[in-house]
């Protein structure tokens, strides 16, 4: 499938889900379905997240300034983090409301639940496909894809609950389904939150093995050893690296730097490299010094 440009994916994703949210809230309140309202709140979180991610994607493309030498690239990390926190809070509120509704036995129209949630399967599934192509390389895009794919699955669950209510009359299935909706979302959101926090804390991106990076540098021609290796994310798509390299010769230093930087880019997709070259044996200043 051809990858959709991010701007178009964000635009259509936000438009489709906004229309669906309005319809879902109206029907949910009208028929007394907390499951539909719960799913609508979750979809609202997704729309806000999509808008924030879209804004961050625009910010990350702005040119660096004197004060912000890397530009606004890290805004995409903050967007993913804010999106995850919002969803955690929203789903917590939904669980509390659903538990309250369990003791009320409010009437629910299962047929309308099935109809509205069935539309949700189409809307969320189509939106997820818009982000599928870029989901492997960008945390923002991956978050959008995960949420929309999960939404499609959640809508399917609501359809099943509506059908069971029609067959059995068990109206308690509605709040139970809303709790299951929240649990599914919490699981996916926790992974997004963990990844976003790691990037915000300048951890090595999970797709990069620092041991393998160090092995490549040490094995490079004329390299005796390396130390003070640091790898972190500038944004959800850009990775930076700094390293001190001990060489066995001073010959062709500029060519050496260009070639090693290219090798790191091709092997690990590290676009921003700063390599400090040293000569002679390396001796740590103290035993606690970072071995990388």
C-alpha positions as a Python dict, from the first residue, in 0.01 Angstrom:
ca = {
    (1, 'X'): (0, 0, 0),
    (2, 'X'): (132, 345, -96),
    (3, 'X'): (222, 559, 203),
    (4, 'X'): (-6, 860, 255),
    (5, 'X'): (167, 1192, 321),
    (6, 'X'): (151, 1286, 692),
    (7, 'X'): (-40, 1612, 634),
    (8, 'X'): (-314, 1434, 439),
    (9, 'X'): (-328, 1147, 688),
    (10, 'X'): (-367, 1387, 982),
    (11, 'X'): (-630, 1597, 803),
    (12, 'X'): (-852, 1307, 700),
    (13, 'X'): (-799, 1124, 1028),
    (14, 'X'): (-908, 1427, 1232),
    (15, 'X'): (-1204, 1506, 1005),
    (16, 'X'): (-1344, 1151, 996),
    (17, 'X'): (-1309, 1098, 1370),
    (18, 'X'): (-1455, 1438, 1462),
    (19, 'X'): (-1770, 1361, 1265),
    (20, 'X'): (-1790, 1017, 1423),
    (21, 'X'): (-1738, 1153, 1776),
    (22, 'X'): (-2032, 1393, 1740),
    (23, 'X'): (-2256, 1111, 1621),
    (24, 'X'): (-2132, 870, 1886),
    (25, 'X'): (-2189, 1108, 2177),
    (26, 'X'): (-2537, 1198, 2051),
    (27, 'X'): (-2643, 835, 2015),
    (28, 'X'): (-2467, 728, 2336),
    (29, 'X'): (-2649, 987, 2545),
    (30, 'X'): (-2975, 927, 2360),
    (31, 'X'): (-2982, 552, 2424),
    (32, 'X'): (-2802, 563, 2761),
    (33, 'X'): (-2494, 370, 2649),
    (34, 'X'): (-2186, 441, 2861),
    (35, 'X'): (-1985, 213, 2632),
    (36, 'X'): (-2050, 440, 2336),
    (37, 'X'): (-1970, 751, 2540),
    (38, 'X'): (-1652, 584, 2667),
    (39, 'X'): (-1545, 507, 2313),
    (40, 'X'): (-1629, 866, 2210),
    (41, 'X'): (-1410, 1009, 2486),
    (42, 'X'): (-1130, 783, 2375),
    (43, 'X'): (-1177, 896, 2015),
    (44, 'X'): (-1172, 1257, 2134),
    (45, 'X'): (-836, 1185, 2293),
    (46, 'X'): (-717, 1044, 1963),
    (47, 'X'): (-833, 1353, 1774),
    (48, 'X'): (-659, 1582, 2022),
    (49, 'X'): (-352, 1361, 1996),
    (50, 'X'): (-362, 1372, 1617),
    (51, 'X'): (-392, 1750, 1626),
    (52, 'X'): (-104, 1780, 1869),
    (53, 'X'): (109, 1538, 1666),
    (54, 'X'): (26, 1728, 1347),
    (55, 'X'): (132, 2056, 1512),
    (56, 'X'): (451, 1894, 1643),
    (57, 'X'): (525, 1754, 1297),
    (58, 'X'): (498, 2106, 1158),
    (59, 'X'): (714, 2248, 1437),
    (60, 'X'): (985, 1986, 1385),
    (61, 'X'): (1028, 2107, 1028),
    (62, 'X'): (1111, 2464, 1131),
    (63, 'X'): (1468, 2583, 1093),
    (64, 'X'): (1708, 2594, 1391),
    (65, 'X'): (1767, 2925, 1566),
    (66, 'X'): (2050, 3072, 1773),
    (67, 'X'): (1874, 2964, 2094),
    (68, 'X'): (1731, 2636, 1961),
    (69, 'X'): (2021, 2492, 1767),
    (70, 'X'): (1831, 2170, 1691),
    (71, 'X'): (1513, 2359, 1603),
    (72, 'X'): (1187, 2224, 1746),
    (73, 'X'): (1247, 1859, 1671),
    (74, 'X'): (1183, 1742, 2029),
    (75, 'X'): (827, 1879, 2012),
    (76, 'X'): (720, 1550, 1855),
    (77, 'X'): (842, 1365, 2167),
    (78, 'X'): (647, 1603, 2392),
    (79, 'X'): (337, 1553, 2175),
    (80, 'X'): (353, 1176, 2212),
    (81, 'X'): (405, 1212, 2588),
    (82, 'X'): (112, 1453, 2629),
    (83, 'X'): (-113, 1228, 2424),
    (84, 'X'): (-32, 925, 2638),
    (85, 'X'): (-93, 1112, 2966),
    (86, 'X'): (-429, 1246, 2845),
    (87, 'X'): (-550, 900, 2750),
    (88, 'X'): (-445, 750, 3084),
    (89, 'X'): (-645, 1013, 3275),
    (90, 'X'): (-948, 984, 3046),
    (91, 'X'): (-965, 607, 3069),
    (92, 'X'): (-934, 621, 3447),
    (93, 'X'): (-1241, 844, 3456),
    (94, 'X'): (-1430, 609, 3225),
    (95, 'X'): (-1359, 308, 3449),
    (96, 'X'): (-1492, 496, 3754),
    (97, 'X'): (-1811, 592, 3566),
    (98, 'X'): (-1862, 237, 3437),
    (99, 'X'): (-1829, 87, 3786),
    (100, 'X'): (-2092, 334, 3907),
    (101, 'X'): (-2326, 236, 3623),
    (102, 'X'): (-2297, -134, 3710),
    (103, 'X'): (-2519, -80, 4014),
    (104, 'X'): (-2782, 129, 3833),
    (105, 'X'): (-2910, -118, 3568),
    (106, 'X'): (-2992, 165, 3326),
    (107, 'X'): (-3175, 50, 3007),
    (108, 'X'): (-2962, 23, 2692),
    (109, 'X'): (-3070, -17, 2330),
    (110, 'X'): (-2843, -286, 2193),
    (111, 'X'): (-2946, -232, 1831),
    (112, 'X'): (-2833, 130, 1826),
    (113, 'X'): (-2511, 30, 2001),
    (114, 'X'): (-2437, -216, 1721),
    (115, 'X'): (-2518, 36, 1447),
    (116, 'X'): (-2308, 324, 1583),
    (117, 'X'): (-2015, 101, 1680),
    (118, 'X'): (-2030, -66, 1338),
    (119, 'X'): (-1973, 271, 1176),
    (120, 'X'): (-1680, 312, 1416),
    (121, 'X'): (-1515, -1, 1281),
    (122, 'X'): (-1517, 152, 933),
    (123, 'X'): (-1402, 500, 1043),
    (124, 'X'): (-1126, 380, 1274),
    (125, 'X'): (-1008, 108, 1038),
    (126, 'X'): (-982, 352, 748),
    (127, 'X'): (-794, 604, 964),
    (128, 'X'): (-551, 338, 1083),
    (129, 'X'): (-470, 251, 722),
    (130, 'X'): (-377, 615, 658),
    (131, 'X'): (-97, 591, 916),
    (132, 'X'): (14, 235, 849),
    (133, 'X'): (297, 323, 610),
    (134, 'X'): (484, 552, 853),
    (135, 'X'): (414, 362, 1175),
    (136, 'X'): (749, 182, 1177),
    (137, 'X'): (966, 494, 1174),
    (138, 'X'): (791, 763, 1378),
    (139, 'X'): (658, 738, 1735),
    (140, 'X'): (389, 997, 1659),
    (141, 'X'): (269, 808, 1354),
    (142, 'X'): (295, 476, 1535),
    (143, 'X'): (87, 615, 1823),
    (144, 'X'): (-180, 729, 1578),
    (145, 'X'): (-181, 392, 1402),
    (146, 'X'): (-195, 194, 1728),
    (147, 'X'): (-481, 397, 1866),
    (148, 'X'): (-688, 382, 1551),
    (149, 'X'): (-630, 9, 1505),
    (150, 'X'): (-723, -46, 1870),
    (151, 'X'): (-1033, 169, 1823),
    (152, 'X'): (-1148, -51, 1538),
    (153, 'X'): (-1109, -355, 1764),
    (154, 'X'): (-1287, -179, 2051),
    (155, 'X'): (-1578, -85, 1822),
    (156, 'X'): (-1603, -449, 1725),
    (157, 'X'): (-1630, -535, 2094),
    (158, 'X'): (-1914, -286, 2139),
    (159, 'X'): (-2096, -443, 1844),
    (160, 'X'): (-2066, -782, 2011),
    (161, 'X'): (-2192, -639, 2341),
    (162, 'X'): (-2494, -483, 2168),
    (163, 'X'): (-2575, -814, 2004),
    (164, 'X'): (-2553, -999, 2335),
    (165, 'X'): (-2779, -741, 2501),
    (166, 'X'): (-3040, -797, 2230),
    (167, 'X'): (-3017, -1175, 2273),
    (168, 'X'): (-2999, -1198, 2652),
    (169, 'X'): (-3126, -869, 2793),
    (170, 'X'): (-2814, -843, 3009),
    (171, 'X'): (-2782, -466, 3021),
    (172, 'X'): (-2486, -488, 3258),
    (173, 'X'): (-2281, -588, 2953),
    (174, 'X'): (-2270, -220, 2849),
    (175, 'X'): (-2066, -89, 3148),
    (176, 'X'): (-1861, -410, 3148),
    (177, 'X'): (-1772, -349, 2784),
    (178, 'X'): (-1678, 10, 2866),
    (179, 'X'): (-1436, -120, 3129),
    (180, 'X'): (-1286, -360, 2874),
    (181, 'X'): (-1257, -66, 2631),
    (182, 'X'): (-1061, 129, 2890),
    (183, 'X'): (-834, -165, 2975),
    (184, 'X'): (-749, -224, 2607),
    (185, 'X'): (-667, 144, 2564),
    (186, 'X'): (-462, 155, 2886),
    (187, 'X'): (-243, -134, 2771),
    (188, 'X'): (-165, 30, 2438),
    (189, 'X'): (-122, 372, 2596),
    (190, 'X'): (120, 241, 2855),
    (191, 'X'): (358, 125, 2581),
    (192, 'X'): (332, 463, 2410),
    (193, 'X'): (394, 642, 2741),
    (194, 'X'): (697, 426, 2817),
    (195, 'X'): (853, 493, 2478),
    (196, 'X'): (781, 867, 2497),
    (197, 'X'): (928, 897, 2849),
    (198, 'X'): (1241, 709, 2741),
    (199, 'X'): (1294, 947, 2449),
    (200, 'X'): (1226, 1251, 2668),
    (201, 'X'): (1488, 1122, 2915),
    (202, 'X'): (1746, 1095, 2634),
    (203, 'X'): (1751, 715, 2646),
    (204, 'X'): (1886, 519, 2351),
    (205, 'X'): (1594, 467, 2105),
    (206, 'X'): (1465, 111, 2137),
    (207, 'X'): (1537, 30, 1771),
    (208, 'X'): (1910, 93, 1819),
    (209, 'X'): (2146, -148, 1996),
    (210, 'X'): (2426, 58, 2160),
    (211, 'X'): (2646, -251, 2189),
    (212, 'X'): (2620, -306, 1814),
    (213, 'X'): (2699, 61, 1751),
    (214, 'X'): (3010, 43, 1968),
    (215, 'X'): (3113, -279, 1796),
    (216, 'X'): (3088, -112, 1455),
    (217, 'X'): (3297, 186, 1567),
    (218, 'X'): (3565, -29, 1730),
    (219, 'X'): (3587, -251, 1422),
    (220, 'X'): (3631, 42, 1184),
    (221, 'X'): (3974, 63, 1012),
    (222, 'X'): (4240, 257, 1211),
    (223, 'X'): (4020, 262, 1527),
    (224, 'X'): (4197, 130, 1835),
    (225, 'X'): (3906, 192, 2075),
    (226, 'X'): (3619, 426, 2150),
    (227, 'X'): (3465, 570, 2465),
    (228, 'X'): (3209, 827, 2587),
    (229, 'X'): (2953, 696, 2338),
    (230, 'X'): (2614, 865, 2374),
    (231, 'X'): (2304, 800, 2161),
    (232, 'X'): (1974, 984, 2203),
    (233, 'X'): (1667, 1098, 2011),
    (234, 'X'): (1636, 1455, 1885),
    (235, 'X'): (1278, 1381, 1782),
    (236, 'X'): (1060, 1079, 1714),
    (237, 'X'): (1246, 1029, 1385),
    (238, 'X'): (1595, 1183, 1430),
    (239, 'X'): (1879, 1024, 1629),
    (240, 'X'): (2204, 1187, 1742),
    (241, 'X'): (2537, 1035, 1849),
    (242, 'X'): (2858, 1161, 2006),
    (243, 'X'): (3168, 946, 2058),
    (244, 'X'): (3540, 977, 2131),
    (245, 'X'): (3749, 760, 1899),
    (246, 'X'): (4112, 661, 1950),
    (247, 'X'): (4286, 621, 1613),
    (248, 'X'): (4616, 453, 1535),
    (249, 'X'): (4711, 713, 1272),
    (250, 'X'): (4657, 1077, 1184),
    (251, 'X'): (4636, 1009, 810),
    (252, 'X'): (4315, 1103, 625),
    (253, 'X'): (4128, 1224, 930),
    (254, 'X'): (3859, 1417, 741),
    (255, 'X'): (3788, 1122, 511),
    (256, 'X'): (3777, 895, 816),
    (257, 'X'): (3512, 1113, 985),
    (258, 'X'): (3298, 1129, 672),
    (259, 'X'): (3319, 756, 611),
    (260, 'X'): (3240, 658, 972),
    (261, 'X'): (2946, 899, 986),
    (262, 'X'): (2809, 751, 664),
    (263, 'X'): (2848, 399, 800),
    (264, 'X'): (2654, 490, 1117),
    (265, 'X'): (2380, 647, 909),
    (266, 'X'): (2345, 348, 678),
    (267, 'X'): (2363, 85, 954),
    (268, 'X'): (2159, 251, 1229),
    (269, 'X'): (1989, 554, 1066),
    (270, 'X'): (2180, 792, 1293),
    (271, 'X'): (2171, 1124, 1110),
    (272, 'X'): (2355, 1355, 1351),
    (273, 'X'): (2703, 1237, 1450),
    (274, 'X'): (2978, 1417, 1640),
    (275, 'X'): (3307, 1225, 1648),
    (276, 'X'): (3607, 1342, 1849),
    (277, 'X'): (3932, 1183, 1736),
    (278, 'X'): (4213, 1112, 1983),
    (279, 'X'): (4554, 950, 1941),
    (280, 'X'): (4750, 716, 2165),
    (281, 'X'): (4627, 492, 2447),
    (282, 'X'): (4308, 588, 2630),
    (283, 'X'): (4306, 584, 3008),
    (284, 'X'): (3983, 656, 3202),
    (285, 'X'): (4006, 951, 3440),
    (286, 'X'): (3831, 750, 3713),
    (287, 'X'): (3680, 408, 3762),
    (288, 'X'): (3324, 542, 3751),
    (289, 'X'): (3356, 688, 3401),
    (290, 'X'): (3100, 575, 3148),
    (291, 'X'): (3263, 283, 2954),
    (292, 'X'): (3062, 373, 2646),
}
